[in-house]
Amino acid sequence: MSPSRLPGSRERDWENGSNASSPASVPEYTGPRLYKEPSAKSNKFIIHNALSHCCLAGKVNEPQKNRILEEIEKSKANHFLILFRDSSCQFRALYTLSGETEELSRLAGYGPRTVTPAMVEGIYKYNSDRKRFTQIPAKTMSMSVDAFTIQGHLWQSKKPTTPKKGGGTPK
């Protein structure tokens, strides 16, 4: 018997790369993976929950919610942000965050095509326990932000009404 095969020996068996005292018949686990490695800190599931349980909850919002969730699935982005109309947290659009430029690009909904950090007024984080958004006292966008509001003057006002033809003042 070689020294590496002696019972109770903790010598390393260099031929098969295992400890000599370890059982040789332990099969490798081939079942489903229980832990899924997060891919570059994505908030896709948080936004999915926020849209389903808070922003676009209910049967009446289902078509819009499904369209937006479809856009999320198609997108290759890792970080999504919701644009609210104001502090009442009314959903307007979904944006993606570009890590290099800190510019937000609209993916779906109504709002400016791109949003720069200077346009942002309030920043919000989604609380999945309470199923609501809470404003956070931050001024810069980061990967921990889930929603934002823009300054009021950036919203397009209603289209100006044009006077009807022939309705001018008589001379």
mmCIF file with all atom_site columns, N, CA and C in Angstrom, residues 26-34:
data_model
loop_
_atom_site.group_PDB
_atom_site.id
_atom_site.type_symbol
_atom_site.label_atom_id
_atom_site.label_alt_id
_atom_site.label_comp_id
_atom_site.label_asym_id
_atom_site.label_entity_id
_atom_site.label_seq_id
_atom_site.pdbx_PDB_ins_code
_atom_site.Cartn_x
_atom_site.Cartn_y
_atom_site.Cartn_z
_atom_site.occupancy
_atom_site.B_iso_or_equiv
_atom_site.pdbx_formal_charge
_atom_site.auth_seq_id
_atom_site.auth_comp_id
_atom_site.auth_asym_id
_atom_site.auth_atom_id
_atom_site.pdbx_PDB_model_num
ATOM 1  N N  . VAL A 1 26 ? -18.641 10.256 -4.468  1.00 0.00 ? 26 VAL A N  1
ATOM 2  C CA . VAL A 1 26 ? -19.576 11.367 -4.293  1.00 0.00 ? 26 VAL A CA 1
ATOM 3  C C  . VAL A 1 26 ? -19.906 11.922 -5.680  1.00 0.00 ? 26 VAL A C  1
ATOM 4  N N  . PRO A 1 27 ? -21.162 11.759 -6.116  1.00 0.00 ? 27 PRO A N  1
ATOM 5  C CA . PRO A 1 27 ? -21.517 12.267 -7.447  1.00 0.00 ? 27 PRO A CA 1
ATOM 6  C C  . PRO A 1 27 ? -21.610 13.793 -7.429  1.00 0.00 ? 27 PRO A C  1
ATOM 7  N N  . GLU A 1 28 ? -21.300 14.424 -8.547  1.00 0.00 ? 28 GLU A N  1
ATOM 8  C CA . GLU A 1 28 ? -21.391 15.872 -8.648  1.00 0.00 ? 28 GLU A CA 1
ATOM 9  C C  . GLU A 1 28 ? -22.857 16.263 -8.789  1.00 0.00 ? 28 GLU A C  1
ATOM 10 N N  . TYR A 1 29 ? -23.263 17.373 -8.141  1.00 0.00 ? 29 TYR A N  1
ATOM 11 C CA . TYR A 1 29 ? -24.643 17.838 -8.171  1.00 0.00 ? 29 TYR A CA 1
ATOM 12 C C  . TYR A 1 29 ? -25.013 18.297 -9.580  1.00 0.00 ? 29 TYR A C  1
ATOM 13 N N  . THR A 1 30 ? -26.096 17.759 -10.112 1.00 0.00 ? 30 THR A N  1
ATOM 14 C CA . THR A 1 30 ? -26.517 18.119 -11.464 1.00 0.00 ? 30 THR A CA 1
ATOM 15 C C  . THR A 1 30 ? -27.934 18.679 -11.490 1.00 0.00 ? 30 THR A C  1
ATOM 16 N N  . GLY A 1 31 ? -28.503 18.962 -10.333 1.00 0.00 ? 31 GLY A N  1
ATOM 17 C CA . GLY A 1 31 ? -29.873 19.484 -10.261 1.00 0.00 ? 31 GLY A CA 1
ATOM 18 C C  . GLY A 1 31 ? -29.942 20.941 -10.680 1.00 0.00 ? 31 GLY A C  1
ATOM 19 N N  . PRO A 1 32 ? -31.106 21.557 -10.504 1.00 0.00 ? 32 PRO A N  1
ATOM 20 C CA . PRO A 1 32 ? -31.261 22.962 -10.915 1.00 0.00 ? 32 PRO A CA 1
ATOM 21 C C  . PRO A 1 32 ? -30.409 23.883 -10.048 1.00 0.00 ? 32 PRO A C  1
ATOM 22 N N  . ARG A 1 33 ? -29.940 24.947 -10.680 1.00 0.00 ? 33 ARG A N  1
ATOM 23 C CA . ARG A 1 33 ? -29.149 25.936 -9.940  1.00 0.00 ? 33 ARG A CA 1
ATOM 24 C C  . ARG A 1 33 ? -30.088 26.734 -9.051  1.00 0.00 ? 33 ARG A C  1
ATOM 25 N N  . LEU A 1 34 ? -29.775 26.767 -7.787  1.00 0.00 ? 34 LEU A N  1
ATOM 26 C CA . LEU A 1 34 ? -30.631 27.476 -6.849  1.00 0.00 ? 34 LEU A CA 1
ATOM 27 C C  . LEU A 1 34 ? -30.268 28.945 -6.747  1.00 0.00 ? 34 LEU A C  1
#
